[in-house]
CSV table of C-alpha atoms and ligand atoms in Angstrom, one decimal:
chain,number,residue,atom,x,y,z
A,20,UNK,CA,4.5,21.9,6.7
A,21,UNK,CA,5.5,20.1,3.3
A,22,UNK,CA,7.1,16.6,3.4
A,23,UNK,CA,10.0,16.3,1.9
A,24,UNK,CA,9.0,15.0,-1.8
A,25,UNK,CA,7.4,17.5,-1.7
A,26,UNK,CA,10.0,20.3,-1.3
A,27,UNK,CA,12.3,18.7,-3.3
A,28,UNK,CA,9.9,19.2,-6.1
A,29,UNK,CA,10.9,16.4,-7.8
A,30,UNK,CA,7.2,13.9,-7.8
A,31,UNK,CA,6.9,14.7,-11.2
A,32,UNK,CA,9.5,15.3,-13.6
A,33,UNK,CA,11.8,12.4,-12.1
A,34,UNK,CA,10.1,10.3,-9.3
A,35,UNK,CA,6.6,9.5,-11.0
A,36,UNK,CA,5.1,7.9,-14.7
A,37,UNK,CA,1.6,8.2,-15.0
A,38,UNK,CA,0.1,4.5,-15.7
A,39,UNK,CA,-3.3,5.4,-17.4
A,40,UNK,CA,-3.9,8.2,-15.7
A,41,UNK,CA,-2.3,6.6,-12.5
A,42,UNK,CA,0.8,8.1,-10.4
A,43,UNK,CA,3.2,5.4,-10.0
A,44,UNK,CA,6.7,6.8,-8.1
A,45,UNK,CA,9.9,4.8,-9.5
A,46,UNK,CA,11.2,3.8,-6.0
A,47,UNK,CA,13.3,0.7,-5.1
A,48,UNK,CA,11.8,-0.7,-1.6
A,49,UNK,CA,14.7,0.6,0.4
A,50,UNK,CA,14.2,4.2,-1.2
A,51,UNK,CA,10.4,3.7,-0.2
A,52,UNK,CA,11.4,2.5,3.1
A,53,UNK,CA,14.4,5.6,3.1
A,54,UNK,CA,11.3,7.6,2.6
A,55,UNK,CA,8.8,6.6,4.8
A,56,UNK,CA,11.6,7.0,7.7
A,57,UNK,CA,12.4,10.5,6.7
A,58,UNK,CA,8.5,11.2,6.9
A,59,UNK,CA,8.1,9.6,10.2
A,60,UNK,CA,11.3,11.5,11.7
A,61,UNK,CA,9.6,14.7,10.2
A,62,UNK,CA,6.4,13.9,12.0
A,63,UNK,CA,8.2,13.4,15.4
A,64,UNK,CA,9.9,16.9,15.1
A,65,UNK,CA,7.3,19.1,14.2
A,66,UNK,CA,4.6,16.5,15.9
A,67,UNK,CA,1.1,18.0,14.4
A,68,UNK,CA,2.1,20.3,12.3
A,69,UNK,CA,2.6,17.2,9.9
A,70,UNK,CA,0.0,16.0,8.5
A,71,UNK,CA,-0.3,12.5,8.1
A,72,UNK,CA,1.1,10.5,4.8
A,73,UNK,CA,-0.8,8.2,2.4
A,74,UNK,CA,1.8,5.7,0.7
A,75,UNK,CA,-0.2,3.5,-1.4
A,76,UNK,CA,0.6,-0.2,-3.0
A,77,UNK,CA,-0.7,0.4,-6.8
A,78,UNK,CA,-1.4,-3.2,-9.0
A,79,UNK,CA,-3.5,-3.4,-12.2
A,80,UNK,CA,-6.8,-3.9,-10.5
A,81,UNK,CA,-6.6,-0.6,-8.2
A,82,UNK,CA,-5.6,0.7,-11.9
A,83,UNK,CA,-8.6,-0.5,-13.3
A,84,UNK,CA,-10.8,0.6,-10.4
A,85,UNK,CA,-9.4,4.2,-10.2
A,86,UNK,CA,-10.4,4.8,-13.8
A,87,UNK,CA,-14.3,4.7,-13.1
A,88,UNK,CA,-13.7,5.7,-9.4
A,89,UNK,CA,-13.1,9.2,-9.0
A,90,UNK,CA,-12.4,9.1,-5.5
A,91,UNK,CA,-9.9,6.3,-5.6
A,92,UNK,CA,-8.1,8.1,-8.6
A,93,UNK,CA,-7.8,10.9,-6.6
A,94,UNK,CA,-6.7,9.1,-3.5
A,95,UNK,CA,-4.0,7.3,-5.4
A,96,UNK,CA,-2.7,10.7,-7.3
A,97,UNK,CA,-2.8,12.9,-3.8
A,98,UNK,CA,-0.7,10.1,-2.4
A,99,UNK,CA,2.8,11.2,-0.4
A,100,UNK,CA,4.1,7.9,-2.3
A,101,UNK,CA,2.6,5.6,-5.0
A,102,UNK,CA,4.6,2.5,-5.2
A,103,UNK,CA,4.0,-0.4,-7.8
A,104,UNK,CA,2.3,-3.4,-6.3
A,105,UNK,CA,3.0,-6.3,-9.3
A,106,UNK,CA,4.9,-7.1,-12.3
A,107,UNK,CA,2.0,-5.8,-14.6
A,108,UNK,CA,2.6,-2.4,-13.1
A,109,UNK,CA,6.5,-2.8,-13.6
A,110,UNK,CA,5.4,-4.1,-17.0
A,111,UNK,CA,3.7,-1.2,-17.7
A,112,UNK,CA,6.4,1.5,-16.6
A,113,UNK,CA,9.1,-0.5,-18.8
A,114,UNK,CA,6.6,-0.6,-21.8
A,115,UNK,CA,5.8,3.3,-21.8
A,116,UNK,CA,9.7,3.6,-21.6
A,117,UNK,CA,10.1,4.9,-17.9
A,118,UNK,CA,10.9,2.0,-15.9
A,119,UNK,CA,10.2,1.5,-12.3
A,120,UNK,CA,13.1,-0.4,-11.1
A,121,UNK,CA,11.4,-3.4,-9.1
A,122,UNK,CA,7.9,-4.5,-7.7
A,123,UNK,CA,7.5,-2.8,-3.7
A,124,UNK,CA,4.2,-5.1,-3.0
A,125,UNK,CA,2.6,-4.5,0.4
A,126,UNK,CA,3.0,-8.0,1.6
A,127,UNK,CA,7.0,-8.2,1.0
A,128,UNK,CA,7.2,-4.2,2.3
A,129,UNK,CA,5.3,-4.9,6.0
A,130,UNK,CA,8.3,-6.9,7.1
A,131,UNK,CA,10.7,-4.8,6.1
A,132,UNK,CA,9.0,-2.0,7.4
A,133,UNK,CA,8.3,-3.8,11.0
A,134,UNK,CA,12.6,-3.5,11.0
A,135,UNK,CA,12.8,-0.2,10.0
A,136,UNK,CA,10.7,0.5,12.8
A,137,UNK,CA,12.1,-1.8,15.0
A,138,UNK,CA,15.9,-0.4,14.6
A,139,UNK,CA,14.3,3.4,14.8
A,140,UNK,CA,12.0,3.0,17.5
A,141,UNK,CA,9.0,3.8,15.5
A,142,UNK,CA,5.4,2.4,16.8
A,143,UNK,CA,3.8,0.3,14.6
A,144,UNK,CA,-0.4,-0.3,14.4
A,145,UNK,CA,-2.4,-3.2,12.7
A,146,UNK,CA,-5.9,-2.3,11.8
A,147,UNK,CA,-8.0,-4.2,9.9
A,148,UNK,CA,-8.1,-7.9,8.7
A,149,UNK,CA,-10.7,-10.8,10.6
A,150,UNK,CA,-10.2,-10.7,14.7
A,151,UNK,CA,-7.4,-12.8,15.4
A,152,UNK,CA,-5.5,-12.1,12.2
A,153,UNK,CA,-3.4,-9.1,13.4
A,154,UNK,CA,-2.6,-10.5,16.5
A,155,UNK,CA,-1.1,-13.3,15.1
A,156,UNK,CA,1.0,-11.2,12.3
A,157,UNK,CA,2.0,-8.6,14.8
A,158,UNK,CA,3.5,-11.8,17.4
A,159,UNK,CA,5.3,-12.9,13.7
A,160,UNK,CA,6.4,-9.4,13.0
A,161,UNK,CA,8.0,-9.1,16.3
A,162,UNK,CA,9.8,-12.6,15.6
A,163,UNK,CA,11.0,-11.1,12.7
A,164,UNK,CA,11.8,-7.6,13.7
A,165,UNK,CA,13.4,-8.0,17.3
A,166,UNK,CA,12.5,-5.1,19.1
A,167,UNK,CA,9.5,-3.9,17.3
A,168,UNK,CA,6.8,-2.1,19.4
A,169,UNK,CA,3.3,-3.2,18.5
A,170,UNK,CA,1.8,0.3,18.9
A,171,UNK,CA,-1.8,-1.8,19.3
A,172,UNK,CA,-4.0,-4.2,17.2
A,173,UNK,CA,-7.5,-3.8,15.9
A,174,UNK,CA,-9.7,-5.7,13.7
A,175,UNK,CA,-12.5,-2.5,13.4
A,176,UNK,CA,-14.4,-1.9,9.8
A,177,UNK,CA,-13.7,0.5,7.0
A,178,UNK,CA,-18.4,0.9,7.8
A,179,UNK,CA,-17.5,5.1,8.3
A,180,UNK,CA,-19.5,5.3,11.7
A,181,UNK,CA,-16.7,3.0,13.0
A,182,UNK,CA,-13.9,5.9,12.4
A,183,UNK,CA,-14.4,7.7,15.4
A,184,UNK,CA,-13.4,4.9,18.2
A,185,UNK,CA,-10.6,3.5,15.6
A,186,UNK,CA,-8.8,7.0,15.2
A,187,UNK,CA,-9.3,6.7,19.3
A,188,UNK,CA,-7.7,4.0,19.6
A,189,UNK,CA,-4.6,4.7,17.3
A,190,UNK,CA,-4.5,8.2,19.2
A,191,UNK,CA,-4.3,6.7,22.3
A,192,UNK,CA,-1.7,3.5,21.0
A,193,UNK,CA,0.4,7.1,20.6
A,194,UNK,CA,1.5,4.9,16.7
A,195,UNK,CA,3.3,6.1,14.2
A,196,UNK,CA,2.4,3.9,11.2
A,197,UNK,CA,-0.6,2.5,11.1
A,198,UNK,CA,-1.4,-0.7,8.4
A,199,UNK,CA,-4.7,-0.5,7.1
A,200,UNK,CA,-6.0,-4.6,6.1
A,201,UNK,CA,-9.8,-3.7,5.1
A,202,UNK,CA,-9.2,-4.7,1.0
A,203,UNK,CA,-8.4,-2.3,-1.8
A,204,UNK,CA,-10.4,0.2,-2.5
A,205,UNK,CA,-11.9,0.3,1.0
A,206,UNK,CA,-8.6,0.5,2.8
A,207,UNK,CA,-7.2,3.6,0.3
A,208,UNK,CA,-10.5,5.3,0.6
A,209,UNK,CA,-10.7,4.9,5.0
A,210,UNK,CA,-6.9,6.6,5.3
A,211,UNK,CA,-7.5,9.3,2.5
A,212,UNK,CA,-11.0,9.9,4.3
A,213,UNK,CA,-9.2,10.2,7.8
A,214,UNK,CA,-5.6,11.7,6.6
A,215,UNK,CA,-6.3,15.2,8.0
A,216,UNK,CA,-7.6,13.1,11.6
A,217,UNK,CA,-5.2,10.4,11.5
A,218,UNK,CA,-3.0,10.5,14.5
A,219,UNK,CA,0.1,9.0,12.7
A,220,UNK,CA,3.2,9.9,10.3
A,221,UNK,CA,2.0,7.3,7.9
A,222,UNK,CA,-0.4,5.0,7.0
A,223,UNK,CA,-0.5,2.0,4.3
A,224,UNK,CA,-2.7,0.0,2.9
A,225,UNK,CA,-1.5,-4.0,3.0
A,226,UNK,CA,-4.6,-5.9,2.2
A,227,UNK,CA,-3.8,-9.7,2.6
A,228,UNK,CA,-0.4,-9.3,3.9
A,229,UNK,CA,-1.5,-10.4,8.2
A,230,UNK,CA,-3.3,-13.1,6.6
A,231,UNK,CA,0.1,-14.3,4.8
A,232,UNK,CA,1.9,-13.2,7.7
A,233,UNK,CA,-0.6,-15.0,10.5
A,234,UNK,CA,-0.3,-18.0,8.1
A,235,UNK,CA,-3.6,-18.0,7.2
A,236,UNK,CA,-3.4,-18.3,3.3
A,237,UNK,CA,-0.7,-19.3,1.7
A,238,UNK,CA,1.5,-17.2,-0.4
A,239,UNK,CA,2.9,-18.1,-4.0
A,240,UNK,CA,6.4,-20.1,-4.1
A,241,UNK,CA,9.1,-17.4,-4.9
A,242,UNK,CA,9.8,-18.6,-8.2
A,243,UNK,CA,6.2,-17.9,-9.2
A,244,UNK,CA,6.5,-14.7,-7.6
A,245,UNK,CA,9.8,-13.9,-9.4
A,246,UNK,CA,7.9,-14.5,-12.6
A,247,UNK,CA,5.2,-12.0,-12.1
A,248,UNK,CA,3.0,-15.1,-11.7
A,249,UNK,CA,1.7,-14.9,-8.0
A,250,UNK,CA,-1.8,-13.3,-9.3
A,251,UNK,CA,-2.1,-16.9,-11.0
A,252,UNK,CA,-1.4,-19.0,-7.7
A,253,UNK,CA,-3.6,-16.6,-5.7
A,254,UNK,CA,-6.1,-17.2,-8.5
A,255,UNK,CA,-5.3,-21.1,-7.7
A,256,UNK,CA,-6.4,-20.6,-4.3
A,257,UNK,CA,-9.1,-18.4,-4.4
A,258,UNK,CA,-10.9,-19.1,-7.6
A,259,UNK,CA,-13.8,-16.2,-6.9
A,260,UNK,CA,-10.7,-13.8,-7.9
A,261,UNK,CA,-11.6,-14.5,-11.3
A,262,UNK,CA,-13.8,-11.7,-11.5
A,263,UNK,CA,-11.3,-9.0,-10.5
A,264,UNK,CA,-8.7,-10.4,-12.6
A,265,UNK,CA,-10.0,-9.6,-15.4
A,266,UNK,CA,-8.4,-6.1,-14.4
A,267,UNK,CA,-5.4,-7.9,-15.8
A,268,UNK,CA,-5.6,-8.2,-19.5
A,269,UNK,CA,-7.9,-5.4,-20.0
A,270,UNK,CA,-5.1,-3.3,-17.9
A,271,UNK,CA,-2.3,-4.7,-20.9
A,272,UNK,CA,-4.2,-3.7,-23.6
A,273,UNK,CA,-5.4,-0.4,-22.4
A,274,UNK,CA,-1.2,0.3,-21.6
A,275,UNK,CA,-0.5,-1.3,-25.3
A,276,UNK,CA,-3.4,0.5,-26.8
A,277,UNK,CA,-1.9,4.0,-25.2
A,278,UNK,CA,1.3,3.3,-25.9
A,279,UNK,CA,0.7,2.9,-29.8
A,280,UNK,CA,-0.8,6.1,-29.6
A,281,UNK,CA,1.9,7.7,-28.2
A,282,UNK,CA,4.7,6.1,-30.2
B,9,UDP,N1,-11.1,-7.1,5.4
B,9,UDP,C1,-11.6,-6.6,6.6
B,9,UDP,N2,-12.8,-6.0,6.6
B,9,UDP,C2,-13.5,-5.8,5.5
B,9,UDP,C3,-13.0,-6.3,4.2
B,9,UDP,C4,-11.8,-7.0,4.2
B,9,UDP,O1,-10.9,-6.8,7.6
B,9,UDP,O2,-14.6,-5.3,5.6
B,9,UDP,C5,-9.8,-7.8,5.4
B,9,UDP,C6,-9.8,-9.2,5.0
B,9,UDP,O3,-10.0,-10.0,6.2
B,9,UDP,C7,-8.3,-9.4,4.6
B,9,UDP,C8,-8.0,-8.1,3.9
B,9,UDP,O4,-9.0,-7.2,4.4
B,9,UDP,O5,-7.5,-9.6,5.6
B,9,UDP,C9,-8.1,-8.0,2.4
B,9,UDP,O6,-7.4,-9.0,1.9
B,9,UDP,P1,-7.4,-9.3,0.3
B,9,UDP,O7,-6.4,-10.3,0.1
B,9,UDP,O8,-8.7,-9.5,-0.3
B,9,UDP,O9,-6.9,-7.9,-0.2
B,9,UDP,P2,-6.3,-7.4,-1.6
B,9,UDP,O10,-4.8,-7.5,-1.3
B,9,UDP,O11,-6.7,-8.4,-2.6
B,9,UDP,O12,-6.9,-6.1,-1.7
């Protein structure tokens, strides 16, 4: 059975922009969230015959990465929902003149997802992250989200003979979205390896967001964030970042480059 992006058929002539060669899906958060409710509903109707769905938190540095990484590319474009992870994304939308309307990062969506399933009833899994870590953002989720069920917790590793007991466990935990914390693109490529096997509606990558949750690094002030400038606080923090963030200007000049051409 198709979701139901799918059957609308609308992905790509309204919903999507291609970022370098890289779906991105022009959602606010709450249509995301609208989304990922209406697969999850699906998923409890028809139970198996759903397959699980890959929603995916783009920025400039999975950008850069799925341009040399076939698999990751793939994973991102094969995605049930692509939605963009940073103001250089947003940038980048606006600048090839079809404008996704806000930034839906991973760290700001988990919350807001914990009350979505909260108020609906849906389980919720945390995988990944160091031991300890999803513990402690699951106990602040459910302080956040009255109500929410923690379907289970699991630090585990992305290493592929792990997947066997993990997709156990989630099976067993009987979850319906499962957060994946193992770093992008590890985390992508573990749910778009185990999609077909996954015993969920949907999975998500989040990569730090139980460490911000937990309260184990600290996130940028909001006004930083508002100006699209949390990669520099995070690059205030964790200096060794550097090396990925180059991602970001060669990411702007690729988009200004192809945007010259096109124009
Ligand atoms: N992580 C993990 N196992 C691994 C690699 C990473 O559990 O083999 C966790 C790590 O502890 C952290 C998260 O994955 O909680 C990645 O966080 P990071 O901020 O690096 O992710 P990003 O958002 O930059 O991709």
């Amino acid at each position: 059975m198709s979701s139901p992006m799918l059957q609308t058929g609308q992905r790509d002539s309204d919903i999507s922009v291609s970022v370098l060669g890289i779906r991105v899906d022009r959602l606010t958060q709450h249509q995301a969230l609208d989304y990922i409710d209406q697969l999850i509903s699906l998923r409890r109707e028809h139970s198996e015959e759903v397959r699980c769905q890959q929603v995916i938190t783009v920025n400039t540095e999975f950008v850069i990465e799925a341009r040399r990484n076939t698999a990751f590319r793939a994973c991102i474009n094969e995605a049930e929902l692509v939605v963009p992870d940073g103001m250089g994304i947003v940038w980048a939308t606006r600048y090839l003149g079809r404008p996704a309307p806000e930034r839906v990062t991973g760290t700001d969506t988990l919350p807001e997802l914990a009350k979505l399933c909260a108020a609906r009833g849906y389980r919720l899994y945390l995988l990944g992250a160091a031991p300890g870590v999803a513990e402690s953002a699951a106990e602040r989720l459910c302080a956040l989200a009255p109500g929410l069920q923690i379907a289970g917790t699991y630090a585990g590793s992305p290493d592929p003979t792990e997947e066997e007991p993990i997709l156990e466990r989630i099976r067993q935990a009987q979850a319906d979205v499962v957060c994946v914390a193992y770093g992008a693109p590890a985390q992508e490529l573990w749910i778009y390896r185990n999609l077909s096997r996954l015993p969920a509606a949907v999975a998500m990558g989040v990569g730090g967001a139980y460490d911000f949750l937990a309260g184990r690094k600290l996130r940028a002030p909001k006004a930083m964030q508002r100006m699209g400038l949390e990669w520099l606080y995070r690059l205030y923090r964790e200096p060794w970042r550097i090396w990925r963030m180059l991602a970001i200007p060669r990411f702007m000049i690729l988009v200004l480059l192809k945007g010259q051409k096109k124009a």
